[in-house]
Coordinates of C-alpha atoms in Angstrom, one line a residue:
Chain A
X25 CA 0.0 0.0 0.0
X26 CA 1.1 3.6 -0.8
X27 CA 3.1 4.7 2.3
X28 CA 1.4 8.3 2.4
X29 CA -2.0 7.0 2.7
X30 CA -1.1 4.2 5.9
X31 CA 0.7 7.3 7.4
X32 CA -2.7 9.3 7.5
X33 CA -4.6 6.2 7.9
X34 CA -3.0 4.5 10.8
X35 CA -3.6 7.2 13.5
X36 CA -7.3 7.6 12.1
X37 CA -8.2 3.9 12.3
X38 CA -6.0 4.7 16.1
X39 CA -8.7 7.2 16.7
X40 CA -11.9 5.4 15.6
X41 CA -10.9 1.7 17.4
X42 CA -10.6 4.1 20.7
X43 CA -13.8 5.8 20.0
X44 CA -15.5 3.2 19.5
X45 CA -14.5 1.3 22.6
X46 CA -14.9 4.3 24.6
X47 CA -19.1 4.4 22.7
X48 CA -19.5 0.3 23.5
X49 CA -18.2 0.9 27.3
X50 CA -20.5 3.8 28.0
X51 CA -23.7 2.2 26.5
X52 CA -22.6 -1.5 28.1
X53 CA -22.0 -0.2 31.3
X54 CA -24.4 2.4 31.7
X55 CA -22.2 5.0 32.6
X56 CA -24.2 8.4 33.5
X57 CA -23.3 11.1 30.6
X58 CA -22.3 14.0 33.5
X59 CA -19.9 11.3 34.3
X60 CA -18.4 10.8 30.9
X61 CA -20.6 11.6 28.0
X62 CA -20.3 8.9 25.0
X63 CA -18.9 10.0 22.1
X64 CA -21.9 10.4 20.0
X65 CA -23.1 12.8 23.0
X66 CA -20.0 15.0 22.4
X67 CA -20.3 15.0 18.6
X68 CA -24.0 15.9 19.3
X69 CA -23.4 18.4 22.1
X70 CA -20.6 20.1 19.5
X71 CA -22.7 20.6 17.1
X72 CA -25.5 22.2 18.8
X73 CA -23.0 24.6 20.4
X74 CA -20.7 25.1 17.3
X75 CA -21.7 28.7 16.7
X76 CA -21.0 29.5 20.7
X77 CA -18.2 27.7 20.6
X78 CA -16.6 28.8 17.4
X79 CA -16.9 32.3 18.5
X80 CA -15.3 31.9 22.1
X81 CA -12.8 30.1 20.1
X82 CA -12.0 32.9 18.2
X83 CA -12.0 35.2 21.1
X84 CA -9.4 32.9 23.0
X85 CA -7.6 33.0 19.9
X86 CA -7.8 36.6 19.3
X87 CA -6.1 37.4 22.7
X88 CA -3.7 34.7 21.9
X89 CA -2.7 36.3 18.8
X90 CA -2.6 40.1 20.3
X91 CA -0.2 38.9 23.1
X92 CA 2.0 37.2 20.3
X93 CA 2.7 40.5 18.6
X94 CA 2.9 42.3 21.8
X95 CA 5.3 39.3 23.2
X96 CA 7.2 39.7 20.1
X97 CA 7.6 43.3 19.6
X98 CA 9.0 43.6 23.1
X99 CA 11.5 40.0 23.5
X100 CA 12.6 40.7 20.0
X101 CA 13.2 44.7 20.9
X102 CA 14.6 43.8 24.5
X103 CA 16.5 41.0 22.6
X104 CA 18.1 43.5 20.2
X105 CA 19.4 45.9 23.1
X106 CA 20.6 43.2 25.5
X107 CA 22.5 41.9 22.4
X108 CA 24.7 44.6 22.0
X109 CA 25.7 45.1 25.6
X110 CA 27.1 42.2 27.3
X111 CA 26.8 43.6 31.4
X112 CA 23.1 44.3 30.2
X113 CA 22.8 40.7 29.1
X114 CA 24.3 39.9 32.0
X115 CA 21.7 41.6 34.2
X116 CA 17.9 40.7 32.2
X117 CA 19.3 37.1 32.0
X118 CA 18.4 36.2 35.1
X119 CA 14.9 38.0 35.3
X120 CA 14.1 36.2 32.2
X121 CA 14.2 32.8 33.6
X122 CA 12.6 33.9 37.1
X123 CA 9.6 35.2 34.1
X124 CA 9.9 31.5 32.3
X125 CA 10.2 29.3 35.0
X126 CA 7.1 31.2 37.3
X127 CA 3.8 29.0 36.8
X128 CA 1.4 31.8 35.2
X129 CA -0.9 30.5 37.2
X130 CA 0.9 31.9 40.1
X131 CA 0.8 35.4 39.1
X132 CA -2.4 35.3 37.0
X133 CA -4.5 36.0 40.3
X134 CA -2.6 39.4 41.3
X135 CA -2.5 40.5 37.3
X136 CA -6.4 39.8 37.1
X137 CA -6.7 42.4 40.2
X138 CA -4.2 44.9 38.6
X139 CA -6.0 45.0 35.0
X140 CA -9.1 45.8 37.3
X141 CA -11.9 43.3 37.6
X142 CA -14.0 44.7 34.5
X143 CA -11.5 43.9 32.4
X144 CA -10.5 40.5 31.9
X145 CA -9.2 40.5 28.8
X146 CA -6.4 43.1 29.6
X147 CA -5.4 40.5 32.2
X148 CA -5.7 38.0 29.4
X149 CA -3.2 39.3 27.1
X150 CA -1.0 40.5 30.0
X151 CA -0.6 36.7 31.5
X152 CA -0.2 35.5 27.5
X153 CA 2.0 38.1 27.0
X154 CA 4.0 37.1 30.1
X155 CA 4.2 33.2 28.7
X156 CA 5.0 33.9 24.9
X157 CA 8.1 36.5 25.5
X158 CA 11.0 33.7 27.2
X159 CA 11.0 31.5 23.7
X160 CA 10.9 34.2 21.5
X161 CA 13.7 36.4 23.1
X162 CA 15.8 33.3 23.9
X163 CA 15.4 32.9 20.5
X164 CA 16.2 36.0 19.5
X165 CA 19.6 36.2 21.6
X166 CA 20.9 32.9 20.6
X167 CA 20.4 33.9 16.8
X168 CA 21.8 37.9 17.2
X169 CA 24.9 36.0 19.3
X170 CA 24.9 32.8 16.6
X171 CA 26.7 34.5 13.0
X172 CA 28.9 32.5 11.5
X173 CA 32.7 33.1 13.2
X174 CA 34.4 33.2 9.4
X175 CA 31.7 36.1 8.5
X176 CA 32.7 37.9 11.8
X177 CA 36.4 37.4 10.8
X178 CA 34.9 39.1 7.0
X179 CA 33.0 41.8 8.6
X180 CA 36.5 43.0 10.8
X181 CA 38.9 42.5 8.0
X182 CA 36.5 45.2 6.3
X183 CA 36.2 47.4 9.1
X184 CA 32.3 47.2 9.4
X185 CA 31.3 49.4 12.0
X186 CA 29.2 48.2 15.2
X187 CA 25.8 49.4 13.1
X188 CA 26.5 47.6 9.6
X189 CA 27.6 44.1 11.7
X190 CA 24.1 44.4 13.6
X191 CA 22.2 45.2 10.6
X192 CA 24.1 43.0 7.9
X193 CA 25.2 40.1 9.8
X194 CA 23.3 39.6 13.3
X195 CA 19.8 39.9 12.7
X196 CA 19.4 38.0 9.3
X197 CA 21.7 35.5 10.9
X198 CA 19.1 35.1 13.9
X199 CA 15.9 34.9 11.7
X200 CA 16.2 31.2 11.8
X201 CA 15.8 31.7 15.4
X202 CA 13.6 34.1 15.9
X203 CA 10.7 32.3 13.8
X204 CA 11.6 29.3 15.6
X205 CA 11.1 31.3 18.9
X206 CA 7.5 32.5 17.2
X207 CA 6.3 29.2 16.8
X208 CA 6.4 27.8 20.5
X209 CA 5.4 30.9 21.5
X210 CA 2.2 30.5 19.6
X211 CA 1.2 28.0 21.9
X212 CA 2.0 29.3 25.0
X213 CA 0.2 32.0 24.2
X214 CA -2.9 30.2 23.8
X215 CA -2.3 28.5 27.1
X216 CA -1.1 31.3 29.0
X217 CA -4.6 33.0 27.5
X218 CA -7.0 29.9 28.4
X219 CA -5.4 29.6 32.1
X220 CA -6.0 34.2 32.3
X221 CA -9.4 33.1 31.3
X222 CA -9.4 30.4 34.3
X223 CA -8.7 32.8 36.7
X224 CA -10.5 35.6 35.8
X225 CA -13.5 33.3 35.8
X226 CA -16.3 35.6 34.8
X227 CA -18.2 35.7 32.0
X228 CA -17.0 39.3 30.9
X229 CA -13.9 37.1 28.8
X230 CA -16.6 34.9 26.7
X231 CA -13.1 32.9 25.5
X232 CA -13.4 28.9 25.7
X233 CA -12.4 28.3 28.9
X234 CA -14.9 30.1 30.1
X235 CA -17.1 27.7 28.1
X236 CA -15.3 24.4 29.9
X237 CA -16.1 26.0 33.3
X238 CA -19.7 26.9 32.8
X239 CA -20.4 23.8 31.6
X240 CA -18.8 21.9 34.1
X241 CA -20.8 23.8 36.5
X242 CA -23.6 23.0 35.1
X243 CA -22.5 19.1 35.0
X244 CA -22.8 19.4 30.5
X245 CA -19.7 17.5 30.8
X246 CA -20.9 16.2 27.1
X247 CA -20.5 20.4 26.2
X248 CA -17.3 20.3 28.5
X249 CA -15.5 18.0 26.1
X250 CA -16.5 19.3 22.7
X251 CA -15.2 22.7 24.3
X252 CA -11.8 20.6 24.8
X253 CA -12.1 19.4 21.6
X254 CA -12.2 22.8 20.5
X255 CA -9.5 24.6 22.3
X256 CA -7.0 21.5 20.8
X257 CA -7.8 21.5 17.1
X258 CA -7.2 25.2 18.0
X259 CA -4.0 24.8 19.4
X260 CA -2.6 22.9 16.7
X261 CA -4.1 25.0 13.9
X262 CA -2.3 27.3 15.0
X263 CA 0.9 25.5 16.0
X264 CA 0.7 24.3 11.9
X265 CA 0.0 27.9 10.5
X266 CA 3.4 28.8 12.0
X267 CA 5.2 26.2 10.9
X268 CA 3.9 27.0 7.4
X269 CA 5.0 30.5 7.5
X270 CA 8.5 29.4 8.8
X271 CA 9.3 27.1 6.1
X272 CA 7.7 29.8 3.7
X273 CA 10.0 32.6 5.3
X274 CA 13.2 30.5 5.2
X275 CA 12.6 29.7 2.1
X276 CA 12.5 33.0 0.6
X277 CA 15.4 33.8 2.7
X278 CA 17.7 31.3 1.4
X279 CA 16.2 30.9 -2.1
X280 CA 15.3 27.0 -1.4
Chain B
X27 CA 59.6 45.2 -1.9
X28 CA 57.6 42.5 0.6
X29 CA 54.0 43.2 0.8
X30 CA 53.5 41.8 4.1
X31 CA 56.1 40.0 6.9
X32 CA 55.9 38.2 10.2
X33 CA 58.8 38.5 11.8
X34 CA 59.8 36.2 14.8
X35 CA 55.8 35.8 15.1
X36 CA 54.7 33.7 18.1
X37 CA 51.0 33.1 19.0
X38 CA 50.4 31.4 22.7
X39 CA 46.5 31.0 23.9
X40 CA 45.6 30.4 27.4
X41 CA 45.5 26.6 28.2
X42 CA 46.2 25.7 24.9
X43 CA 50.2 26.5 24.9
X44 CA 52.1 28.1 21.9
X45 CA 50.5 27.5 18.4
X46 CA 53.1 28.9 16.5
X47 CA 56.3 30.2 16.4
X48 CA 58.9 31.4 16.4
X49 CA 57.8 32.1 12.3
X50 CA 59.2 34.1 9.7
X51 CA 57.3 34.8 6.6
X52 CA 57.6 37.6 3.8
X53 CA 55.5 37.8 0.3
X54 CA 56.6 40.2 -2.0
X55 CA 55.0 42.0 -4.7
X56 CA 53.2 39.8 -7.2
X57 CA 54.8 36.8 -5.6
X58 CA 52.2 33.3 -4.8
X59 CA 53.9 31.2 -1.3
X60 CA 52.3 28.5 -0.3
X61 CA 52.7 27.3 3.1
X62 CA 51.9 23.9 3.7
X63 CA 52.2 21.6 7.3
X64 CA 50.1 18.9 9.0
X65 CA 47.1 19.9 10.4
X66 CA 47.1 22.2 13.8
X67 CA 50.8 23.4 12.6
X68 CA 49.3 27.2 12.9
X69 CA 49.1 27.6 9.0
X70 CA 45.9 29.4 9.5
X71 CA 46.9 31.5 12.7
X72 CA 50.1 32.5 10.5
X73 CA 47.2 34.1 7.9
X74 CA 45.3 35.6 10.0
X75 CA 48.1 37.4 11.5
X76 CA 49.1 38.5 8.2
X77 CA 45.1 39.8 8.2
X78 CA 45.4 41.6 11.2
X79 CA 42.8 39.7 12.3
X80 CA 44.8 38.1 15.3
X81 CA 47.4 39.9 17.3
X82 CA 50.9 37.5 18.2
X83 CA 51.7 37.1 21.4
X84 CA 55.2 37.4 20.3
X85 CA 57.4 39.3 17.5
X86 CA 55.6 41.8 14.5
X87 CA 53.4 41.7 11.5
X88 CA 54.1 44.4 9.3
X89 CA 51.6 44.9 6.6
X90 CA 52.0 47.8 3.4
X91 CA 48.4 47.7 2.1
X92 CA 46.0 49.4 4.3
X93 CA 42.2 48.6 5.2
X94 CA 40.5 47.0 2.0
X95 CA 43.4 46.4 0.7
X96 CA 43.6 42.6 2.0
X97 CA 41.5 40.0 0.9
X98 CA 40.5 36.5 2.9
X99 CA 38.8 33.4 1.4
X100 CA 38.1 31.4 4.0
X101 CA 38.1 27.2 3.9
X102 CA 34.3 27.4 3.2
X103 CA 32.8 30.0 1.1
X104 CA 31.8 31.8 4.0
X105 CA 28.4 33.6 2.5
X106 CA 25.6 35.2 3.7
X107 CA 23.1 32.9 3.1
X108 CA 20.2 35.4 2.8
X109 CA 22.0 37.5 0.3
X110 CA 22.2 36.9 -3.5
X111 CA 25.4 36.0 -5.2
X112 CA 26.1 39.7 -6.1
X113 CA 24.6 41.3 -2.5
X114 CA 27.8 38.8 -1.3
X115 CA 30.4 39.9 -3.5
X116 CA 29.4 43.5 -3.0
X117 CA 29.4 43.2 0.6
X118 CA 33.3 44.7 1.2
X119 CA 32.4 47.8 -1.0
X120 CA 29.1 48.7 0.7
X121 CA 30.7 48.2 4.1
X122 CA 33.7 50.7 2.9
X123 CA 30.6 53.2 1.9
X124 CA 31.0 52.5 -2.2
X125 CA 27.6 53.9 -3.6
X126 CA 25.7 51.4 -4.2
X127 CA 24.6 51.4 -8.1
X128 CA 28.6 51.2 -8.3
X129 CA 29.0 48.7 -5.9
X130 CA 26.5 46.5 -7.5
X131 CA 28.1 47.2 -10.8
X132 CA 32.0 46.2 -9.6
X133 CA 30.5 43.3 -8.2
X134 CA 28.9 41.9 -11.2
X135 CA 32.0 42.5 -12.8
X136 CA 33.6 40.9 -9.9
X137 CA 31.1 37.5 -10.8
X138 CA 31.5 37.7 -14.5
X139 CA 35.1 37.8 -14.1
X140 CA 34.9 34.3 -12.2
X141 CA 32.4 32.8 -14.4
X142 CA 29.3 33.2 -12.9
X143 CA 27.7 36.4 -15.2
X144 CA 24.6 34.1 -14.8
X145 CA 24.3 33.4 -11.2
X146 CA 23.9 37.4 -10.2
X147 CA 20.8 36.5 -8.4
X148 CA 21.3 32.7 -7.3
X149 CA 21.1 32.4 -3.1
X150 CA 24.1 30.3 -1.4
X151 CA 22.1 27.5 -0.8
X152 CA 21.2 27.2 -4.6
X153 CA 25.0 26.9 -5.8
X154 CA 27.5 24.2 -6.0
X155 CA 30.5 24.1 -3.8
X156 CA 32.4 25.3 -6.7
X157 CA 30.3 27.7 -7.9
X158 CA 30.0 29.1 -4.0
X159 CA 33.7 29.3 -4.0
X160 CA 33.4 31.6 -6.9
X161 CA 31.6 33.8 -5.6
X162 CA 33.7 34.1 -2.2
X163 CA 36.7 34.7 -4.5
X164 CA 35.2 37.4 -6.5
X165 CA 34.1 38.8 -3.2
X166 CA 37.9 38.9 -1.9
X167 CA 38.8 40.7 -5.5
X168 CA 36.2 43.1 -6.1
X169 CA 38.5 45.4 -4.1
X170 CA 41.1 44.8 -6.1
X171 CA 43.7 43.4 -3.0
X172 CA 46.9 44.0 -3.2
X173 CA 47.0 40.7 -0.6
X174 CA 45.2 37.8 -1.1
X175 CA 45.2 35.4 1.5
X176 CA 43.8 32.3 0.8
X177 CA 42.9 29.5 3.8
X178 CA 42.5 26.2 2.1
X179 CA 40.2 27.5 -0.2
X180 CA 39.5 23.9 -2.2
X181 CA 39.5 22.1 1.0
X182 CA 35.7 21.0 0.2
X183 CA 35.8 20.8 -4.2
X184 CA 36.1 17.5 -5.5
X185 CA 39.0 16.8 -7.7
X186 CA 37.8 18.6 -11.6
X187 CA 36.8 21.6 -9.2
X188 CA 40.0 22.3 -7.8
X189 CA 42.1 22.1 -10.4
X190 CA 39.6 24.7 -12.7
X191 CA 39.6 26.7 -10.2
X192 CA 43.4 26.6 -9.2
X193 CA 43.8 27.7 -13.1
X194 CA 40.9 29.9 -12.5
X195 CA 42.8 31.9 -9.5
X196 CA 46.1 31.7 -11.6
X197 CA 44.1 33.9 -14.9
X198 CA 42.9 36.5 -11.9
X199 CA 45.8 36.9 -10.3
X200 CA 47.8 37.2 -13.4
X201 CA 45.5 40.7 -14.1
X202 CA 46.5 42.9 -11.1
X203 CA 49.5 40.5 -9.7
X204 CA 48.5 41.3 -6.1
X205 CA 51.0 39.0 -3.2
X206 CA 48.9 35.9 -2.1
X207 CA 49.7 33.4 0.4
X208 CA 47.8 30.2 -0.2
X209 CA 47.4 27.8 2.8
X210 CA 46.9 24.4 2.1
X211 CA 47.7 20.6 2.6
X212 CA 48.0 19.3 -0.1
X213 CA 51.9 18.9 -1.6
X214 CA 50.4 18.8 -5.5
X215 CA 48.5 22.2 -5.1
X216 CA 51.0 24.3 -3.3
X217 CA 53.7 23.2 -6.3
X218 CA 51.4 24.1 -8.8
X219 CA 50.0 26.9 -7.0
X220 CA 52.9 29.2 -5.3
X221 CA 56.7 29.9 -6.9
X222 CA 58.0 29.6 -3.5
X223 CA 56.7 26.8 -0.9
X224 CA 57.1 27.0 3.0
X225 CA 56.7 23.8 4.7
X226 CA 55.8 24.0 8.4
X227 CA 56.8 21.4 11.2
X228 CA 54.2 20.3 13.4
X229 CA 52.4 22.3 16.2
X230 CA 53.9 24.9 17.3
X231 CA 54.6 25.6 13.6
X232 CA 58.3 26.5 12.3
X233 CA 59.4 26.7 9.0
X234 CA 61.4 23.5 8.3
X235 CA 62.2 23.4 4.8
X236 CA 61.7 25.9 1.8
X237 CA 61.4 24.9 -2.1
X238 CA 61.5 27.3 -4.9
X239 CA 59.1 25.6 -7.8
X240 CA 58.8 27.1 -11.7
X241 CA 58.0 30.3 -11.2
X242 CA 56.3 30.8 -14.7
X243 CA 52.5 31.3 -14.1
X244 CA 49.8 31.1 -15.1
X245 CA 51.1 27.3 -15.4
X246 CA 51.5 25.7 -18.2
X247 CA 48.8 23.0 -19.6
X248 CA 50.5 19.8 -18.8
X249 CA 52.4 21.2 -15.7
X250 CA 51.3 18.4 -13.9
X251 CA 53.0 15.8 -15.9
X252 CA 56.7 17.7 -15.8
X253 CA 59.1 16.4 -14.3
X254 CA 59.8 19.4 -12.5
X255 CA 56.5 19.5 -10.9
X256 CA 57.1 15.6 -9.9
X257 CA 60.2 16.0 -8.3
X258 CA 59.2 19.3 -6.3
X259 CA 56.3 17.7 -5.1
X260 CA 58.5 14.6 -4.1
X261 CA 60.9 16.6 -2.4
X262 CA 58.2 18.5 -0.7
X263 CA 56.2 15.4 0.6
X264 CA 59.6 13.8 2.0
X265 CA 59.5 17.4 3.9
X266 CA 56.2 16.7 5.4
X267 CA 57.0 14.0 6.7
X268 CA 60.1 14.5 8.2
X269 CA 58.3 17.6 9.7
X270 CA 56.3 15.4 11.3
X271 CA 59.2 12.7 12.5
X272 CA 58.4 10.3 10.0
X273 CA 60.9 8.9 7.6
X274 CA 59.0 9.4 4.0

């Protein structure tokens, strides 16, 4: 058999064996649907909800994305500066990691309070904000400090000046690294954004984690799943449209 | 009049011990030296102290051309790999503030003058290793050098590669004669490259024997097959290895 097909077939017959276990089990044993809904329940429940949950999907996604060009405007600026001064590098290293290596969920309490209780969202794309920078100004630094040693040796023997090596040789060199950066950042930011929304725990964020929690209140665990559902062909919709535009940008860049 | 000289050179890094030296080396005008040793002999240290790129611990470097007026190509071509063909060759000029209409222009002439007219807009990544190596040697004479270093420059080219381009660099050199130093290991390419060839003994590096080769060049068609060339590079190879305490 064609190799390409089994690859894209195995994980779906994966998925459908599981699924249907998981159907026979429910209906065999009788298991309450608050408890764990069937899968035909969750298909159902989906669909009756899609155009509430499509449209907290988006909002979740929308803060995602606005803390992804806030994250990246200000790691990739903060990036550039530390870059050219090593005592400065010295000094924001260690903040940086105290940022990555801080559970969000820590912190997300305290920033809900600061963006002021009416409005979530700011707190939303603050804590997303918070979780997307690290990767993307790690990123950043390893490609500005990453040029070629031989192309440094070039850019001396010429005399370039401090300006011309940043701009000619240290920032195209990091691109690689930067979109890299970009990518995982993508989906931290939607996590960073769905655990804000957690916290903040009001319905003035309609994003999809709001969703989960009302319906777990209300025991719709069937509506509670196809939110899940949701929020993870999200995640990696995303996760593939920046994978896309890396190749595309690298490929431009190096003309294959 | 020598172009460039190290005199009584010695380079010494911390924890490694001395790399070379004591080393003597002068290139005049229009002259091609090889200097050939094993491998860690501080060939490649000697060049870029001739580059000013490295200081010695140890003795002077004295250097007539001035800033832009010495050329590198490195072991790899050494390209940006965002930047076309000519953006790479024109690189030395717009870092030296050429306008950039002429530098573009100087470097195309630069490209057409190694072969690769065609290739103007071509990325790294879409040229051959010997059509890369073009393009870093038209970038290391589109300022017109009046020293060319060269640091094992066919180190990665298959066989047919080298020896077009050796003839290649031989036609170049031959229209503004600038004083080149051409590091290498291989005996057959410094004979046919250089009038004059330095062998080094191992690490730190010294000069252990000299041999003067035909100094007619561009070389010959058949130089290969003379018997001149043969016996140099025999004599040179019994060199190495006696530079490296082996009997040959």
């Amino acid at each position: 058999m064609n190799r390409a097909i089994v690859d894209i077939a195995a994980p779906l017959v994966l998925i459908a064996v599981l699924l249907a276990g998981w159907e026979a089990a429910c209906r065999i044993m009788s298991i309450p649907s608050y408890f764990l809904p069937p899968p035909s329940e969750i298909a159902k429940a989906a669909v009756n909800s899609a155009p509430i949950l499509f449209m907290s999907a988006w909002n979740t996604l929308f803060m995602a994305l606005k803390a992804l060009v806030v994250a990246s405007v200000l790691a990739c600026g903060v990036a550039l500066v530390v870059a050219l001064n090593q005592t400065l590098e010295k000094a924001v290293q260690p903040l940086a990691v105290a940022l990555q290596v801080t559970p969000v969920i820590a912190i997300a309490p305290q920033v809900v309070i600061w963006a002021g209780l009416a409005h979530p969202e700011r707190a939303i794309v603050a804590l997303a904000v918070i979780v997307a920078f690290f990767p993307i100004f790690s990123g950043a630094l390893t490609g500005l400090k990453s040029t070629d040693p031989d192309l440094e040796r070039l850019f001396d023997l010429y005399g370039a000046t401090r300006w011309q090596r940043l701009r000619r040789l240290r920032i195209p060199s990091s691109i690689p690294f930067v979109l890299e950066g970009h990518k995982v950042a993508g989906g931290l930011a939607v996590i960073g954004a769905v655990v804000a929304e957690f916290v903040a725990g009001s319905g003035g964020a309609q994003g999809l984690a709001w969703r989960i929690l009302e319906s777990s209140n209300r025991l719709q665990t069937a509506r509670t799943f196809a939110a899940v559902i949701v929020l993870a062909i999200m995640g990696a919709l995303l996760h593939a449209v920046l994978r896309y535009a890396e190749r595309a940008i690298l490929k431009r860049l190096r003309g294959r | 009049m020598s172009v460039a000289s190290l005199a009584a050179v010695e380079v010494e890094y911390p924890g490694r011990g001395k790399a070379l030296g004591p080393f003597d080396l002068a290139v005049a005008e229009g002259e091609i030296v090889a200097l050939v040793g094993p491998s860690g002999c501080g060939k490649s240290t000697a060049l870029r102290l001739l580059a000013g790129l490295e200081q010695p611990t140890r003795g002077t470097v004295s250097r007539t051309p001035g800033r832009g007026e010495t050329s590198v190509v490195f072991q790899s071509p050494t390209l940006m790999p965002w930047a076309s063909a000519l953006a790479n060759v024109a690189l030395p000029l717009d870092l030296a503030g050429v306008d950039k209409d002429e530098a573009r222009r100087q470097a195309a002439d630069a490209l057409a003058r190694v072969g690769l007219s065609g290739a103007t807009a071509a990325k790294p990544a879409q040229l051959s290793g010997g059509m890369a190596m073009r393009v870093s040697l038209a970038r290391a004479l589109v300022t017109e050098p009046k020293l060319l270093l060269l640091d094992e420059p066919f180190a990665a080219l298959d066989e047919i590669t080298r020896r077009d381009l050796a003839a290649d660099i031989h036609l170049l050199w031959a229209e503004t004669r600038p004083a080149v130093i051409f590091v290498t290991h291989n005996v057959e390419e410094a004979v046919y490259m250089a009038s004059r060839v330095v062998v080094m003994s191992a690490s730190p590096g010294r000069t252990f024997n000299i041999t003067w080769t035909d100094p007619v060049m561009p070389r010959p068609a058949h130089f290969r097959t003379t018997l001149e060339f043969r016996s140099a590079a025999e004599a040179i190879s019994r060199d190495l290895a006696a530079s490296m305490g082996r009997a040959a």
